[in-house]
């Protein structure tokens, strides 16, 4: 079609039909025939599209309804005349053809009128070069008012100061309303629209419209996109992975080898309970060996093909580099080197002693890390052999860092090399060496690297679609973002301010390249001169590289609105943009954000989270476990985290006993909770402009609640005792709050002025609300999820901080001296390490990251003159000049001037885009993935869960009030009858049911007693126990081993509860049998004696 149109029109393919070229890219998807993983991803996308299609219909309907409401509420209200003080938007009386958005006018007087046609008066910030024409406007029923004064009732004197500022986001028509609603849904500056609506309507209640729109549209509807993607990818867990059956086979092979190694050592009980029995007693786990790897198994081959294993020097080096002290020394050097990198700020004086010390330390660390590489290469060999130094990817990283550090040191004297700064930036990678030595960080990094194949597959799909949109963008907007810039204001020239309506289309490249024009509009104004130049936007679609970068910025939903608005203003190539000349182009960005921002980036993040989660499961061994095995592993983890409770006996004294009953009652707890809520209400009543009476009431309320909570603490200490009070974590927390509150009251009385610290101390009382956690089941589950997520969050957080640290050091080296711009300013810059961390944290939230990127690309007027005489000669107006400026001649760099130009644009793009992808998209989302994963796991309702275990602990406390960990073996039946199902039979069991459970409990008996942990493990195992792989079982036992009682081999128990009760039942059965036999014998004797008596009497 494109070729036919080009031949028919003679446009050589440069017409609007050239956008069809983008469809040629679809040929690339033929690769899916042979690329298996890519095929699976494409199929997943199609499944997602089917689900998202319905969701899109809901979203469109939702947007349309809110657009209609917005048009009704805010139509033609988003305009302002605030650029001139006192100006108002109005249509003067008697005026015809007023625009939809009325122009801005200020009132004027007769003194401003020097002729019947009106005259110009000075008005600050008027769009007409600070001037405005004062005119008379006749009221209704008056044909002519030239002779009437401005004070006349039918005369209005106004001076036009220019067109009104109409917000780019508005609700003037249905299309504009839809675009504004879409902006709110993306979250980009949505609060500005809300504040504007509140300001223009004067009603705070309209904020509810935007809050509801944000909650329902953004937080609920749009987040379903990510949920759908994750759900569909969950159906194909093997994307980018090897066949799970192969993994299971390898696991079985390892397990069989593991069992063969450990089958030699047995005990009396382990002979009765083979390793394959999932309900075997815990004591049988003891004989799973924990073999330590032989460190010398990696000591083989020849270094450089010459030095063999028998060489003493090599053996010494091997022992040295594989020793713990050497590893700790390297860790210390890494930390020390990282600190020096953080201290080496670009603002340091190059001639200062501190700077010299940092440089010397940098040389020392370079030599130290080079020495580490040399020693390890000599010990392990360079590249030849399975265990050679370069066979490990972590060692390759260490090698590259050390070599580049040496190169940068060697080139340190070549100050003329611009690339030296970039080379020295690689020093920032030194902290990465820590990732190979911290096990938690290593797990996260390895999981990320293992996810790369799957991520690359998805990234390729994303790139294809980005390229398609980029080509569309080139054909739609290529070369059309140029504009004529007013050099006086550095803003785009608005034709409405300098030209009459019939001439506003003459501004183009040729007109602008003239350099200056004399303006005589409006008629009668004093002519003035403007200077201008033909400029381009920093983001554009002029080539494929710029198009991809611009689209990536739009996809991140940050600062995408100016790009869309400029696209809506395009007129043509070499034509001056005009406001809303091509408003329909805004739909290009709506479509792209739906596809690129909501779909593709969520797809990318979803796959990353899914792969990371699967890799974590693989590291835990979870990939090889069935759901039942995973449940049993989880249950045993819960079992290992509980301990028996020690019962607090009532105090001896009469008064203390009474106090004990009070403070342990439910009424007292409810009363204190109510007091906490009321206290929070009073704390929330503090406001600005309080009257003395109001402030006094709050003050005395504060004293009352402080006294109440102090009394509560005293009552608890009296009732339960000092030891019990201060060994309870919640009571300690309460006591801390009481002390802080008392301190606040004392400071209030001690000082007549307001002390900020007192208010901060008072706020700590709000934390008492956390005491509700143990009583609210759902809330407790949430906090337990966060608590159990802390180790994994610590691992991910440490890797995140590592990347922040590296990028902060790199940012200081690359952009520490760059000239400030609109976004790169005194609040956000790379001039210090702490400031760099703050900027990176801001970027990780997505806030104006692309603005910072463009500011670091500055290459015009970026040489700052610091030579005082030169600055004085130009009156300070030449502080910044361009490269090659005559003022720079004769000045020495870093003495007379400072080069504050940015790096090559490619360096800035790589730095900022890689940070956004790595930190904002991947690592921060991994934090969410960890929490969601743990919450999903905590939400699984296992038959044996934390509530079940908690019930066991409470019942055990009744039989073992002193928490000795032991009860008599005879009490196990009583315990089973006390426990709720499924562990026990409380509420519906019988003696037969108890006996059935006891015969299944393989709890070892020690001196006629049973242990807390072994009892809980056996009861839970009766419900959930399944056979685990030997390696997983070994890990489980390691976590429980320290809780088991230690006994000498000679005292190893030989019998279990099931055997004990089986023996009792057999004994009872035999006794019953013997009793019945004895009873029968006695009855037979008695019957014989009775039958003999009548015979004797008859004989007699």
Short mmCIF file of N, CA and C in Angstrom, two decimals, residues 310-420:
data_model
loop_
_atom_site.label_atom_id
_atom_site.label_comp_id
_atom_site.label_asym_id
_atom_site.label_seq_id
_atom_site.Cartn_x
_atom_site.Cartn_y
_atom_site.Cartn_z
N UNK A 310 52.40 -29.69 43.79
CA UNK A 310 53.41 -30.00 44.80
C UNK A 310 54.26 -28.79 45.16
N UNK A 311 54.13 -27.71 44.42
CA UNK A 311 54.93 -26.51 44.67
C UNK A 311 54.52 -25.90 46.01
N UNK A 312 55.51 -25.69 46.89
CA UNK A 312 55.21 -25.17 48.23
C UNK A 312 54.68 -23.74 48.19
N UNK A 313 55.24 -22.94 47.31
CA UNK A 313 54.78 -21.54 47.22
C UNK A 313 53.32 -21.49 46.79
N UNK A 314 52.95 -22.33 45.84
CA UNK A 314 51.56 -22.34 45.39
C UNK A 314 50.64 -22.87 46.49
N UNK A 315 51.10 -23.92 47.19
CA UNK A 315 50.31 -24.46 48.29
C UNK A 315 50.11 -23.41 49.38
N UNK A 316 51.17 -22.64 49.67
CA UNK A 316 51.07 -21.57 50.66
C UNK A 316 50.04 -20.52 50.22
N UNK A 317 50.11 -20.14 48.94
CA UNK A 317 49.15 -19.15 48.42
C UNK A 317 47.73 -19.70 48.48
N UNK A 318 47.56 -20.98 48.18
CA UNK A 318 46.23 -21.58 48.23
C UNK A 318 45.68 -21.56 49.65
N UNK A 319 46.52 -21.98 50.62
CA UNK A 319 46.07 -21.95 52.02
C UNK A 319 45.76 -20.53 52.45
N UNK A 320 46.53 -19.56 51.94
CA UNK A 320 46.32 -18.16 52.34
C UNK A 320 44.99 -17.63 51.79
N UNK A 321 44.76 -17.77 50.48
CA UNK A 321 43.58 -17.17 49.87
C UNK A 321 42.29 -17.91 50.24
N UNK A 322 42.40 -19.17 50.70
CA UNK A 322 41.21 -19.91 51.09
C UNK A 322 40.95 -19.84 52.59
N UNK A 323 41.76 -19.08 53.32
CA UNK A 323 41.59 -18.97 54.76
C UNK A 323 40.59 -17.87 55.11
N UNK A 324 39.95 -18.00 56.26
CA UNK A 324 38.98 -17.01 56.71
C UNK A 324 39.62 -15.66 57.00
N UNK A 325 40.78 -15.59 57.67
CA UNK A 325 41.40 -14.27 57.91
C UNK A 325 41.64 -13.49 56.62
N UNK A 326 42.09 -14.19 55.56
CA UNK A 326 42.32 -13.50 54.29
C UNK A 326 41.00 -12.94 53.74
N UNK A 327 39.93 -13.73 53.86
CA UNK A 327 38.62 -13.27 53.38
C UNK A 327 38.15 -12.06 54.18
N UNK A 328 38.36 -12.11 55.50
CA UNK A 328 37.97 -10.96 56.33
C UNK A 328 38.80 -9.73 55.99
N UNK A 329 40.07 -9.92 55.67
CA UNK A 329 40.92 -8.80 55.28
C UNK A 329 40.42 -8.16 53.99
N UNK A 330 40.04 -8.98 53.01
CA UNK A 330 39.53 -8.45 51.75
C UNK A 330 38.23 -7.68 51.99
N UNK A 331 37.37 -8.23 52.85
CA UNK A 331 36.11 -7.54 53.17
C UNK A 331 36.40 -6.18 53.80
N UNK A 332 37.37 -6.15 54.71
CA UNK A 332 37.75 -4.89 55.35
C UNK A 332 38.26 -3.89 54.30
N UNK A 333 39.08 -4.37 53.38
CA UNK A 333 39.61 -3.48 52.34
C UNK A 333 38.49 -2.97 51.43
N UNK A 334 37.51 -3.83 51.14
CA UNK A 334 36.37 -3.40 50.31
C UNK A 334 35.59 -2.30 51.01
N UNK A 335 35.32 -2.51 52.29
CA UNK A 335 34.56 -1.50 53.05
C UNK A 335 35.35 -0.20 53.13
N UNK A 336 36.64 -0.29 53.45
CA UNK A 336 37.46 0.91 53.55
C UNK A 336 37.55 1.62 52.20
N UNK A 337 37.70 0.84 51.12
CA UNK A 337 37.76 1.45 49.80
C UNK A 337 36.45 2.13 49.45
N UNK A 338 35.33 1.52 49.84
CA UNK A 338 34.03 2.13 49.56
C UNK A 338 33.87 3.45 50.31
N UNK A 339 34.38 3.49 51.54
CA UNK A 339 34.28 4.74 52.31
C UNK A 339 35.09 5.85 51.65
N UNK A 340 36.29 5.51 51.17
CA UNK A 340 37.10 6.54 50.50
C UNK A 340 36.43 7.00 49.20
N UNK A 341 35.78 6.11 48.49
CA UNK A 341 35.06 6.51 47.28
C UNK A 341 33.92 7.47 47.61
N UNK A 342 33.24 7.21 48.74
CA UNK A 342 32.14 8.09 49.13
C UNK A 342 32.65 9.46 49.57
N UNK A 343 33.85 9.51 50.16
CA UNK A 343 34.40 10.78 50.64
C UNK A 343 35.01 11.60 49.51
N UNK A 344 35.32 10.96 48.40
CA UNK A 344 35.99 11.65 47.30
C UNK A 344 34.98 12.44 46.48
N UNK A 345 34.48 13.54 47.07
CA UNK A 345 33.47 14.36 46.41
C UNK A 345 34.11 15.25 45.36
N UNK A 346 33.39 15.57 44.29
CA UNK A 346 33.96 16.43 43.23
C UNK A 346 34.21 17.86 43.68
N UNK A 347 33.60 18.26 44.81
CA UNK A 347 33.78 19.63 45.28
C UNK A 347 35.05 19.81 46.11
N UNK A 348 35.79 18.72 46.36
CA UNK A 348 37.02 18.83 47.15
C UNK A 348 38.08 19.62 46.39
N UNK A 349 38.87 20.39 47.13
CA UNK A 349 39.98 21.13 46.53
C UNK A 349 41.05 20.13 46.09
N UNK A 350 41.43 20.23 44.81
CA UNK A 350 42.40 19.28 44.27
C UNK A 350 43.75 19.36 44.96
N UNK A 351 44.06 20.50 45.55
CA UNK A 351 45.37 20.69 46.19
C UNK A 351 45.33 20.48 47.70
N UNK A 352 44.19 20.11 48.24
CA UNK A 352 44.08 19.94 49.69
C UNK A 352 44.76 18.64 50.13
N UNK A 353 45.15 18.61 51.40
CA UNK A 353 45.81 17.42 51.95
C UNK A 353 44.84 16.24 51.98
N UNK A 354 43.59 16.53 52.28
CA UNK A 354 42.60 15.45 52.34
C UNK A 354 42.45 14.77 50.99
N UNK A 355 42.44 15.57 49.92
CA UNK A 355 42.35 15.01 48.57
C UNK A 355 43.57 14.16 48.26
N UNK A 356 44.74 14.61 48.67
CA UNK A 356 45.97 13.85 48.42
C UNK A 356 45.94 12.52 49.17
N UNK A 357 45.43 12.56 50.42
CA UNK A 357 45.34 11.32 51.20
C UNK A 357 44.40 10.33 50.52
N UNK A 358 43.27 10.81 50.02
CA UNK A 358 42.32 9.94 49.34
C UNK A 358 42.95 9.33 48.09
N UNK A 359 43.72 10.11 47.35
CA UNK A 359 44.37 9.59 46.15
C UNK A 359 45.39 8.52 46.51
N UNK A 360 46.17 8.76 47.60
CA UNK A 360 47.15 7.75 48.03
C UNK A 360 46.45 6.46 48.48
N UNK A 361 45.33 6.61 49.21
CA UNK A 361 44.58 5.43 49.64
C UNK A 361 44.01 4.68 48.44
N UNK A 362 43.59 5.42 47.42
CA UNK A 362 43.06 4.78 46.22
C UNK A 362 44.14 3.95 45.55
N UNK A 363 45.35 4.47 45.51
CA UNK A 363 46.47 3.72 44.93
C UNK A 363 46.74 2.46 45.76
N UNK A 364 46.69 2.63 47.07
CA UNK A 364 46.93 1.48 47.96
C UNK A 364 45.90 0.38 47.72
N UNK A 365 44.62 0.75 47.63
CA UNK A 365 43.57 -0.25 47.39
C UNK A 365 43.71 -0.88 46.01
N UNK A 366 44.14 -0.11 45.03
CA UNK A 366 44.36 -0.67 43.69
C UNK A 366 45.43 -1.75 43.74
N UNK A 367 46.53 -1.45 44.43
CA UNK A 367 47.62 -2.43 44.56
C UNK A 367 47.15 -3.65 45.35
N UNK A 368 46.37 -3.42 46.42
CA UNK A 368 45.91 -4.52 47.26
C UNK A 368 45.01 -5.47 46.48
N UNK A 369 44.09 -4.93 45.69
CA UNK A 369 43.19 -5.79 44.93
C UNK A 369 43.91 -6.47 43.77
N UNK A 370 44.92 -5.80 43.22
CA UNK A 370 45.74 -6.46 42.20
C UNK A 370 46.52 -7.61 42.81
N UNK A 371 47.03 -7.40 44.01
CA UNK A 371 47.75 -8.46 44.70
C UNK A 371 46.84 -9.64 44.99
N UNK A 372 45.58 -9.36 45.37
CA UNK A 372 44.62 -10.43 45.61
C UNK A 372 44.43 -11.26 44.34
N UNK A 373 44.31 -10.58 43.20
CA UNK A 373 44.13 -11.28 41.93
C UNK A 373 45.34 -12.15 41.63
N UNK A 374 46.56 -11.60 41.83
CA UNK A 374 47.78 -12.34 41.54
C UNK A 374 47.87 -13.60 42.41
N UNK A 375 47.58 -13.45 43.71
CA UNK A 375 47.65 -14.59 44.62
C UNK A 375 46.64 -15.68 44.23
N UNK A 376 45.43 -15.28 43.88
CA UNK A 376 44.42 -16.28 43.54
C UNK A 376 44.71 -16.94 42.20
N UNK A 377 45.23 -16.17 41.26
CA UNK A 377 45.60 -16.76 39.97
C UNK A 377 46.71 -17.77 40.17
N UNK A 378 47.68 -17.43 41.03
CA UNK A 378 48.79 -18.35 41.28
C UNK A 378 48.30 -19.60 42.01
N UNK A 379 47.29 -19.45 42.86
CA UNK A 379 46.79 -20.58 43.64
C UNK A 379 45.87 -21.48 42.82
N UNK A 380 44.97 -20.89 42.04
CA UNK A 380 43.96 -21.68 41.32
C UNK A 380 44.29 -21.90 39.85
N UNK A 381 45.22 -21.12 39.30
CA UNK A 381 45.43 -21.13 37.87
C UNK A 381 44.55 -20.07 37.22
N UNK A 382 44.94 -19.61 36.03
CA UNK A 382 44.22 -18.49 35.41
C UNK A 382 42.92 -18.95 34.76
N UNK A 383 43.00 -19.74 33.72
CA UNK A 383 41.80 -20.10 32.98
C UNK A 383 41.70 -21.58 32.66
N UNK A 384 42.80 -22.30 32.76
CA UNK A 384 42.79 -23.71 32.38
C UNK A 384 42.40 -24.56 33.58
N UNK A 385 41.44 -25.42 33.40
CA UNK A 385 40.99 -26.27 34.48
C UNK A 385 39.61 -25.88 34.96
N UNK A 386 38.90 -26.86 35.51
CA UNK A 386 37.52 -26.63 35.94
C UNK A 386 37.42 -25.64 37.08
N UNK A 387 38.42 -25.60 37.96
CA UNK A 387 38.39 -24.74 39.13
C UNK A 387 39.33 -23.54 38.99
N UNK A 388 39.68 -23.18 37.77
CA UNK A 388 40.58 -22.05 37.54
C UNK A 388 39.92 -20.75 37.97
N UNK A 389 40.74 -19.73 38.14
CA UNK A 389 40.30 -18.45 38.70
C UNK A 389 39.20 -17.82 37.84
N UNK A 390 39.39 -17.75 36.56
CA UNK A 390 38.45 -17.07 35.67
C UNK A 390 37.24 -17.92 35.33
N UNK A 391 37.15 -19.12 35.87
CA UNK A 391 35.96 -19.94 35.64
C UNK A 391 34.77 -19.46 36.47
N UNK A 392 35.06 -18.67 37.50
CA UNK A 392 33.99 -18.11 38.33
C UNK A 392 33.66 -16.70 37.84
N UNK A 393 32.38 -16.43 37.64
CA UNK A 393 31.97 -15.10 37.17
C UNK A 393 32.29 -14.03 38.20
N UNK A 394 32.24 -14.38 39.48
CA UNK A 394 32.59 -13.40 40.51
C UNK A 394 34.07 -13.04 40.43
N UNK A 395 34.91 -14.04 40.16
CA UNK A 395 36.34 -13.75 40.01
C UNK A 395 36.61 -12.92 38.77
N UNK A 396 35.85 -13.15 37.71
CA UNK A 396 35.99 -12.34 36.51
C UNK A 396 35.69 -10.88 36.83
N UNK A 397 34.65 -10.65 37.63
CA UNK A 397 34.31 -9.28 38.03
C UNK A 397 35.46 -8.67 38.83
N UNK A 398 36.00 -9.42 39.80
CA UNK A 398 37.14 -8.91 40.57
C UNK A 398 38.33 -8.59 39.66
N UNK A 399 38.57 -9.46 38.70
CA UNK A 399 39.70 -9.28 37.78
C UNK A 399 39.53 -8.00 36.95
N UNK A 400 38.33 -7.79 36.41
CA UNK A 400 38.07 -6.60 35.58
C UNK A 400 38.23 -5.34 36.41
N UNK A 401 37.69 -5.33 37.64
CA UNK A 401 37.79 -4.14 38.49
C UNK A 401 39.25 -3.83 38.80
N UNK A 402 40.02 -4.86 39.12
CA UNK A 402 41.43 -4.64 39.46
C UNK A 402 42.21 -4.13 38.26
N UNK A 403 41.98 -4.71 37.09
CA UNK A 403 42.73 -4.31 35.89
C UNK A 403 42.38 -2.89 35.48
N UNK A 404 41.09 -2.55 35.49
CA UNK A 404 40.70 -1.19 35.11
C UNK A 404 41.21 -0.18 36.12
N UNK A 405 41.23 -0.57 37.42
CA UNK A 405 41.82 0.32 38.41
C UNK A 405 43.28 0.60 38.12
N UNK A 406 44.01 -0.44 37.71
CA UNK A 406 45.42 -0.25 37.36
C UNK A 406 45.56 0.63 36.12
N UNK A 407 44.69 0.44 35.13
CA UNK A 407 44.76 1.25 33.90
C UNK A 407 44.49 2.71 34.21
N UNK A 408 43.44 2.98 35.02
CA UNK A 408 43.12 4.36 35.36
C UNK A 408 44.26 5.02 36.14
N UNK A 409 44.95 4.23 36.98
CA UNK A 409 46.10 4.77 37.71
C UNK A 409 47.23 5.10 36.74
N UNK A 410 47.43 4.21 35.77
CA UNK A 410 48.49 4.45 34.81
C UNK A 410 48.23 5.66 33.94
N UNK A 411 46.95 5.97 33.67
CA UNK A 411 46.60 7.12 32.82
C UNK A 411 46.32 8.38 33.64
N UNK A 412 46.58 8.31 34.94
CA UNK A 412 46.26 9.45 35.79
C UNK A 412 46.99 10.72 35.39
N UNK A 413 48.16 10.58 34.83
CA UNK A 413 48.92 11.78 34.45
C UNK A 413 48.44 12.40 33.16
N UNK A 414 47.64 11.67 32.38
CA UNK A 414 47.17 12.20 31.09
C UNK A 414 45.89 12.98 31.32
N UNK A 415 46.00 14.19 31.87
CA UNK A 415 44.83 14.99 32.21
C UNK A 415 44.03 15.41 31.00
N UNK A 416 44.64 15.38 29.81
CA UNK A 416 43.92 15.83 28.63
C UNK A 416 42.92 14.80 28.12
N UNK A 417 43.00 13.59 28.61
CA UNK A 417 42.10 12.55 28.15
C UNK A 417 40.72 12.73 28.81
N UNK A 418 39.72 13.05 27.99
CA UNK A 418 38.38 13.23 28.52
C UNK A 418 37.79 11.90 29.00
N UNK A 419 38.26 10.81 28.38
CA UNK A 419 37.72 9.51 28.76
C UNK A 419 38.25 9.02 30.11
N UNK A 420 39.26 9.71 30.66
CA UNK A 420 39.82 9.27 31.93
C UNK A 420 38.77 9.29 33.04
#
